[in-house]
Amino acid sequence: MFAKTILLSALAATGLVQASPLKDLNEKRTCGTVALPNGLFQLSQADPNNSPPNTAPGGTVTISQDSKIELVRFAPLDATAYGCQLQITMPSVPDFSTSGGAPTLSVFKVKQPVSGSPTYANTQLESGLYGSITLQAGQSATINTEGCRGGTGQGLAYVFKYVDWNTAASSVTWKQGTSAAAPVGVFLTHNC
């Protein structure tokens, strides 16, 4: 009985050693592809049925506490895309400015499909908060990571808005970049 217990323990330990992850598999991976938004829309609760012009690529993004939000849309990804990360790199002053309270933003995913002429009224958010971030000049951050929906013909879209608890008159503005080699503003990386 004792020999059987020792034999089973030795076999179990061997299995655990064989199942241990390799060091190389635990290293941080570098994302392979950067996607810039193909849609930047400044939506307003005060004018809920107005479809504003698309300011992508390279437009100015302005989000304010008085219910002006930004819809950021990305083109559909191919079927081989995996490991998407929503990221942000803020430019330095003067291409980044704030007024009022701290620019703490809530980020929500938008239900698909997104209208070709999005408005505040026809933009439906998925349930739950996707992420939040307090912006600063020169800052880089990953907001969240998810599957890519590659090959579905549907892109990814997000709404950025001031957090509900900020009641002070506030706004944040930045100039969205146009270079995937050195992205500035909101961008998506995939194949991570």
PDB file of C-alpha atoms in Angstrom:
ATOM      1  CA  MET A   1       0.000   0.000   0.000  1.00  0.00           C
ATOM      2  CA  PHE A   2       2.816   2.387   0.939  1.00  0.00           C
ATOM      3  CA  ALA A   3       4.711   1.624  -2.300  1.00  0.00           C
ATOM      4  CA  LYS A   4       1.523   2.235  -4.326  1.00  0.00           C
ATOM      5  CA  THR A   5       1.063   5.664  -2.656  1.00  0.00           C
ATOM      6  CA  ILE A   6       4.672   6.639  -3.395  1.00  0.00           C
ATOM      7  CA  LEU A   7       4.347   5.473  -7.013  1.00  0.00           C
ATOM      8  CA  LEU A   8       1.119   7.476  -7.514  1.00  0.00           C
ATOM      9  CA  SER A   9       2.705  10.561  -5.914  1.00  0.00           C
ATOM     10  CA  ALA A  10       5.763  10.288  -8.185  1.00  0.00           C
ATOM     11  CA  LEU A  11       3.581   9.930 -11.291  1.00  0.00           C
ATOM     12  CA  ALA A  12       1.442  12.911 -10.270  1.00  0.00           C
ATOM     13  CA  ALA A  13       4.522  15.079  -9.690  1.00  0.00           C
ATOM     14  CA  THR A  14       5.901  14.082 -13.103  1.00  0.00           C
ATOM     15  CA  GLY A  15       2.620  15.151 -14.710  1.00  0.00           C
ATOM     16  CA  LEU A  16       2.749  18.526 -12.958  1.00  0.00           C
ATOM     17  CA  VAL A  17       6.295  19.162 -14.121  1.00  0.00           C
ATOM     18  CA  GLN A  18       5.366  18.268 -17.693  1.00  0.00           C
ATOM     19  CA  ALA A  19       2.327  20.591 -17.529  1.00  0.00           C
ATOM     20  CA  SER A  20       4.336  23.562 -16.247  1.00  0.00           C
ATOM     21  CA  PRO A  21       4.313  26.509 -18.675  1.00  0.00           C
ATOM     22  CA  LEU A  22       7.509  27.357 -20.458  1.00  0.00           C
ATOM     23  CA  LYS A  23       9.224  30.640 -19.652  1.00  0.00           C
ATOM     24  CA  ASP A  24       9.033  31.768 -23.307  1.00  0.00           C
ATOM     25  CA  LEU A  25       5.254  31.367 -23.321  1.00  0.00           C
ATOM     26  CA  ASN A  26       4.897  33.727 -20.362  1.00  0.00           C
ATOM     27  CA  GLU A  27       6.870  36.583 -21.931  1.00  0.00           C
ATOM     28  CA  LYS A  28       4.885  39.693 -22.884  1.00  0.00           C
ATOM     29  CA  ARG A  29       3.998  39.573 -26.567  1.00  0.00           C
ATOM     30  CA  THR A  30       4.323  42.539 -28.875  1.00  0.00           C
ATOM     31  CA  CYS A  31       1.205  43.386 -30.835  1.00  0.00           C
ATOM     32  CA  GLY A  32       1.692  43.031 -34.561  1.00  0.00           C
ATOM     33  CA  THR A  33      -0.739  45.435 -36.207  1.00  0.00           C
ATOM     34  CA  VAL A  34      -2.017  48.943 -35.442  1.00  0.00           C
ATOM     35  CA  ALA A  35      -5.439  50.066 -36.697  1.00  0.00           C
ATOM     36  CA  LEU A  36      -6.393  53.729 -36.619  1.00  0.00           C
ATOM     37  CA  PRO A  37     -10.062  54.735 -36.370  1.00  0.00           C
ATOM     38  CA  ASN A  38     -11.948  55.130 -39.636  1.00  0.00           C
ATOM     39  CA  GLY A  39     -14.682  57.030 -37.803  1.00  0.00           C
ATOM     40  CA  LEU A  40     -14.570  59.826 -35.217  1.00  0.00           C
ATOM     41  CA  PHE A  41     -17.989  61.313 -34.452  1.00  0.00           C
ATOM     42  CA  GLN A  42     -18.729  63.961 -31.814  1.00  0.00           C
ATOM     43  CA  LEU A  43     -22.281  63.154 -30.696  1.00  0.00           C
ATOM     44  CA  SER A  44     -24.388  65.528 -28.605  1.00  0.00           C
ATOM     45  CA  GLN A  45     -27.274  64.757 -26.282  1.00  0.00           C
ATOM     46  CA  ALA A  46     -28.530  68.325 -26.889  1.00  0.00           C
ATOM     47  CA  ASP A  47     -28.922  67.496 -30.620  1.00  0.00           C
ATOM     48  CA  PRO A  48     -29.648  63.747 -30.465  1.00  0.00           C
ATOM     49  CA  ASN A  49     -30.749  63.230 -34.078  1.00  0.00           C
ATOM     50  CA  ASN A  50     -27.900  65.130 -35.728  1.00  0.00           C
ATOM     51  CA  SER A  51     -25.287  63.020 -37.504  1.00  0.00           C
ATOM     52  CA  PRO A  52     -22.053  65.022 -37.257  1.00  0.00           C
ATOM     53  CA  PRO A  53     -19.303  64.825 -39.875  1.00  0.00           C
ATOM     54  CA  ASN A  54     -16.673  62.125 -39.584  1.00  0.00           C
ATOM     55  CA  THR A  55     -13.436  63.822 -38.517  1.00  0.00           C
ATOM     56  CA  ALA A  56     -11.202  60.759 -39.126  1.00  0.00           C
ATOM     57  CA  PRO A  57      -8.416  60.561 -39.965  1.00  0.00           C
ATOM     58  CA  GLY A  58      -6.524  63.133 -37.991  1.00  0.00           C
ATOM     59  CA  GLY A  59      -9.410  65.160 -36.648  1.00  0.00           C
ATOM     60  CA  THR A  60      -9.780  66.908 -33.339  1.00  0.00           C
ATOM     61  CA  VAL A  61     -11.579  64.972 -30.602  1.00  0.00           C
ATOM     62  CA  THR A  62     -13.534  66.964 -28.007  1.00  0.00           C
ATOM     63  CA  ILE A  63     -15.423  65.361 -25.138  1.00  0.00           C
ATOM     64  CA  SER A  64     -17.223  67.436 -22.546  1.00  0.00           C
ATOM     65  CA  GLN A  65     -19.083  66.896 -19.309  1.00  0.00           C
ATOM     66  CA  ASP A  66     -22.233  68.446 -20.820  1.00  0.00           C
ATOM     67  CA  SER A  67     -23.091  65.231 -22.726  1.00  0.00           C
ATOM     68  CA  LYS A  68     -20.827  65.622 -25.735  1.00  0.00           C
ATOM     69  CA  ILE A  69     -19.394  62.180 -26.344  1.00  0.00           C
ATOM     70  CA  GLU A  70     -17.038  60.699 -28.929  1.00  0.00           C
ATOM     71  CA  LEU A  71     -17.887  57.629 -31.009  1.00  0.00           C
ATOM     72  CA  VAL A  72     -14.687  55.955 -32.229  1.00  0.00           C
ATOM     73  CA  ARG A  73     -15.187  53.349 -34.970  1.00  0.00           C
ATOM     74  CA  PHE A  74     -12.689  50.882 -36.460  1.00  0.00           C
ATOM     75  CA  ALA A  75     -13.017  49.110 -39.813  1.00  0.00           C
ATOM     76  CA  PRO A  76     -13.702  45.356 -39.889  1.00  0.00           C
ATOM     77  CA  LEU A  77     -10.634  43.195 -39.316  1.00  0.00           C
ATOM     78  CA  ASP A  78      -9.709  40.156 -41.395  1.00  0.00           C
ATOM     79  CA  ALA A  79     -10.471  36.629 -40.224  1.00  0.00           C
ATOM     80  CA  THR A  80      -6.937  36.021 -38.952  1.00  0.00           C
ATOM     81  CA  ALA A  81      -7.022  38.948 -36.477  1.00  0.00           C
ATOM     82  CA  TYR A  82      -6.809  38.020 -32.809  1.00  0.00           C
ATOM     83  CA  GLY A  83      -6.047  39.632 -29.447  1.00  0.00           C
ATOM     84  CA  CYS A  84      -7.351  43.198 -29.839  1.00  0.00           C
ATOM     85  CA  GLN A  85      -6.281  45.960 -27.439  1.00  0.00           C
ATOM     86  CA  LEU A  86      -7.937  49.378 -27.277  1.00  0.00           C
ATOM     87  CA  GLN A  87      -5.096  51.798 -26.579  1.00  0.00           C
ATOM     88  CA  ILE A  88      -4.563  55.507 -26.210  1.00  0.00           C
ATOM     89  CA  THR A  89      -1.503  57.724 -26.493  1.00  0.00           C
ATOM     90  CA  MET A  90      -2.148  61.360 -25.733  1.00  0.00           C
ATOM     91  CA  PRO A  91      -0.194  64.052 -27.528  1.00  0.00           C
ATOM     92  CA  SER A  92       1.701  66.751 -25.679  1.00  0.00           C
ATOM     93  CA  VAL A  93       0.443  70.297 -25.176  1.00  0.00           C
ATOM     94  CA  PRO A  94      -0.707  72.189 -27.329  1.00  0.00           C
ATOM     95  CA  ASP A  95      -2.296  69.199 -29.152  1.00  0.00           C
ATOM     96  CA  PHE A  96      -3.848  68.135 -25.812  1.00  0.00           C
ATOM     97  CA  SER A  97      -5.863  70.443 -23.556  1.00  0.00           C
ATOM     98  CA  THR A  98      -8.327  70.229 -20.687  1.00  0.00           C
ATOM     99  CA  SER A  99     -10.572  72.612 -18.801  1.00  0.00           C
ATOM    100  CA  GLY A 100     -12.487  72.220 -15.551  1.00  0.00           C
ATOM    101  CA  GLY A 101     -12.304  68.939 -13.668  1.00  0.00           C
ATOM    102  CA  ALA A 102      -9.970  66.025 -14.321  1.00  0.00           C
ATOM    103  CA  PRO A 103     -10.633  64.341 -17.696  1.00  0.00           C
ATOM    104  CA  THR A 104     -11.741  60.988 -16.321  1.00  0.00           C
ATOM    105  CA  LEU A 105     -13.594  59.159 -19.074  1.00  0.00           C
ATOM    106  CA  SER A 106     -15.789  56.076 -19.152  1.00  0.00           C
ATOM    107  CA  VAL A 107     -15.440  53.842 -22.216  1.00  0.00           C
ATOM    108  CA  PHE A 108     -18.306  51.713 -23.527  1.00  0.00           C
ATOM    109  CA  LYS A 109     -18.499  49.247 -26.420  1.00  0.00           C
ATOM    110  CA  VAL A 110     -21.096  50.053 -29.059  1.00  0.00           C
ATOM    111  CA  LYS A 111     -23.557  47.398 -30.255  1.00  0.00           C
ATOM    112  CA  GLN A 112     -23.141  46.287 -33.859  1.00  0.00           C
ATOM    113  CA  PRO A 113     -23.909  47.186 -36.512  1.00  0.00           C
ATOM    114  CA  VAL A 114     -23.019  50.871 -36.128  1.00  0.00           C
ATOM    115  CA  SER A 115     -25.064  53.207 -38.300  1.00  0.00           C
ATOM    116  CA  GLY A 116     -23.285  54.754 -41.275  1.00  0.00           C
ATOM    117  CA  SER A 117     -24.686  58.074 -40.000  1.00  0.00           C
ATOM    118  CA  PRO A 118     -24.401  57.719 -36.227  1.00  0.00           C
ATOM    119  CA  THR A 119     -26.318  60.020 -33.899  1.00  0.00           C
ATOM    120  CA  TYR A 120     -26.598  60.263 -30.133  1.00  0.00           C
ATOM    121  CA  ALA A 121     -30.096  58.742 -30.429  1.00  0.00           C
ATOM    122  CA  ASN A 122     -29.208  55.739 -32.631  1.00  0.00           C
ATOM    123  CA  THR A 123     -25.949  54.727 -30.912  1.00  0.00           C
ATOM    124  CA  GLN A 124     -26.649  51.762 -28.637  1.00  0.00           C
ATOM    125  CA  LEU A 125     -24.125  50.827 -25.975  1.00  0.00           C
ATOM    126  CA  GLU A 126     -23.434  47.285 -24.829  1.00  0.00           C
ATOM    127  CA  SER A 127     -24.217  46.737 -21.166  1.00  0.00           C
ATOM    128  CA  GLY A 128     -21.476  47.381 -18.661  1.00  0.00           C
ATOM    129  CA  LEU A 129     -18.444  49.604 -18.527  1.00  0.00           C
ATOM    130  CA  TYR A 130     -15.646  48.555 -20.905  1.00  0.00           C
ATOM    131  CA  GLY A 131     -12.974  50.677 -19.232  1.00  0.00           C
ATOM    132  CA  SER A 132     -12.109  54.045 -17.737  1.00  0.00           C
ATOM    133  CA  ILE A 133      -9.126  56.348 -17.933  1.00  0.00           C
ATOM    134  CA  THR A 134      -7.985  59.719 -16.611  1.00  0.00           C
ATOM    135  CA  LEU A 135      -6.145  61.400 -19.467  1.00  0.00           C
ATOM    136  CA  GLN A 136      -2.870  63.324 -19.227  1.00  0.00           C
ATOM    137  CA  ALA A 137      -0.661  64.905 -21.874  1.00  0.00           C
ATOM    138  CA  GLY A 138       1.934  62.440 -23.173  1.00  0.00           C
ATOM    139  CA  GLN A 139       0.282  59.422 -21.512  1.00  0.00           C
ATOM    140  CA  SER A 140       0.103  55.939 -23.087  1.00  0.00           C
ATOM    141  CA  ALA A 141      -2.213  53.218 -21.783  1.00  0.00           C
ATOM    142  CA  THR A 142      -4.123  50.087 -22.728  1.00  0.00           C
ATOM    143  CA  ILE A 143      -7.800  50.581 -21.897  1.00  0.00           C
ATOM    144  CA  ASN A 144      -8.882  46.955 -22.340  1.00  0.00           C
ATOM    145  CA  THR A 145      -8.220  43.736 -24.282  1.00  0.00           C
ATOM    146  CA  GLU A 146     -10.740  41.530 -26.084  1.00  0.00           C
ATOM    147  CA  GLY A 147     -11.373  39.165 -28.978  1.00  0.00           C
ATOM    148  CA  CYS A 148     -11.307  40.878 -32.357  1.00  0.00           C
ATOM    149  CA  ARG A 149     -14.450  39.756 -34.239  1.00  0.00           C
ATOM    150  CA  GLY A 150     -12.137  39.213 -37.201  1.00  0.00           C
ATOM    151  CA  GLY A 151     -13.826  38.039 -40.388  1.00  0.00           C
ATOM    152  CA  THR A 152     -17.356  38.981 -39.273  1.00  0.00           C
ATOM    153  CA  GLY A 153     -17.563  42.033 -41.508  1.00  0.00           C
ATOM    154  CA  GLN A 154     -18.229  44.151 -38.424  1.00  0.00           C
ATOM    155  CA  GLY A 155     -15.670  46.467 -36.941  1.00  0.00           C
ATOM    156  CA  LEU A 156     -15.300  47.532 -33.349  1.00  0.00           C
ATOM    157  CA  ALA A 157     -16.699  50.783 -31.966  1.00  0.00           C
ATOM    158  CA  TYR A 158     -16.478  52.560 -28.625  1.00  0.00           C
ATOM    159  CA  VAL A 159     -17.987  55.611 -26.942  1.00  0.00           C
ATOM    160  CA  PHE A 160     -15.847  57.853 -24.737  1.00  0.00           C
ATOM    161  CA  LYS A 161     -17.686  60.097 -22.272  1.00  0.00           C
ATOM    162  CA  TYR A 162     -17.057  61.881 -19.001  1.00  0.00           C
ATOM    163  CA  VAL A 163     -17.733  59.802 -15.902  1.00  0.00           C
ATOM    164  CA  ASP A 164     -21.169  60.415 -14.389  1.00  0.00           C
ATOM    165  CA  TRP A 165     -19.799  61.568 -11.028  1.00  0.00           C
ATOM    166  CA  ASN A 166     -17.984  64.535 -12.584  1.00  0.00           C
ATOM    167  CA  THR A 167     -20.515  67.371 -12.365  1.00  0.00           C
ATOM    168  CA  ALA A 168     -18.057  70.257 -12.900  1.00  0.00           C
ATOM    169  CA  ALA A 169     -18.052  71.928 -16.316  1.00  0.00           C
ATOM    170  CA  SER A 170     -15.162  70.092 -17.968  1.00  0.00           C
ATOM    171  CA  SER A 171     -13.773  69.193 -21.364  1.00  0.00           C
ATOM    172  CA  VAL A 172     -10.811  67.469 -22.983  1.00  0.00           C
ATOM    173  CA  THR A 173      -9.541  67.976 -26.524  1.00  0.00           C
ATOM    174  CA  TRP A 174      -6.792  66.278 -28.492  1.00  0.00           C
ATOM    175  CA  LYS A 175      -5.549  66.034 -32.043  1.00  0.00           C
ATOM    176  CA  GLN A 176      -5.882  62.483 -33.367  1.00  0.00           C
ATOM    177  CA  GLY A 177      -2.795  61.268 -35.256  1.00  0.00           C
ATOM    178  CA  THR A 178      -2.683  59.720 -38.729  1.00  0.00           C
ATOM    179  CA  SER A 179       0.424  57.506 -38.513  1.00  0.00           C
ATOM    180  CA  ALA A 180       0.094  53.827 -37.621  1.00  0.00           C
ATOM    181  CA  ALA A 181       3.882  53.755 -37.150  1.00  0.00           C
ATOM    182  CA  ALA A 182       3.625  56.259 -34.266  1.00  0.00           C
ATOM    183  CA  PRO A 183      -0.048  56.332 -33.241  1.00  0.00           C
ATOM    184  CA  VAL A 184      -1.423  59.330 -31.338  1.00  0.00           C
ATOM    185  CA  GLY A 185      -4.905  59.406 -29.827  1.00  0.00           C
ATOM    186  CA  VAL A 186      -7.143  56.338 -29.754  1.00  0.00           C
ATOM    187  CA  PHE A 187      -6.036  53.256 -31.694  1.00  0.00           C
ATOM    188  CA  LEU A 188      -6.484  49.503 -31.806  1.00  0.00           C
ATOM    189  CA  THR A 189      -3.708  46.925 -31.841  1.00  0.00           C
ATOM    190  CA  HIS A 190      -4.296  43.321 -32.787  1.00  0.00           C
ATOM    191  CA  ASN A 191      -2.447  40.058 -33.260  1.00  0.00           C
ATOM    192  CA  CYS A 192      -1.292  40.385 -29.646  1.00  0.00           C
TER     193      CYS A 192
END
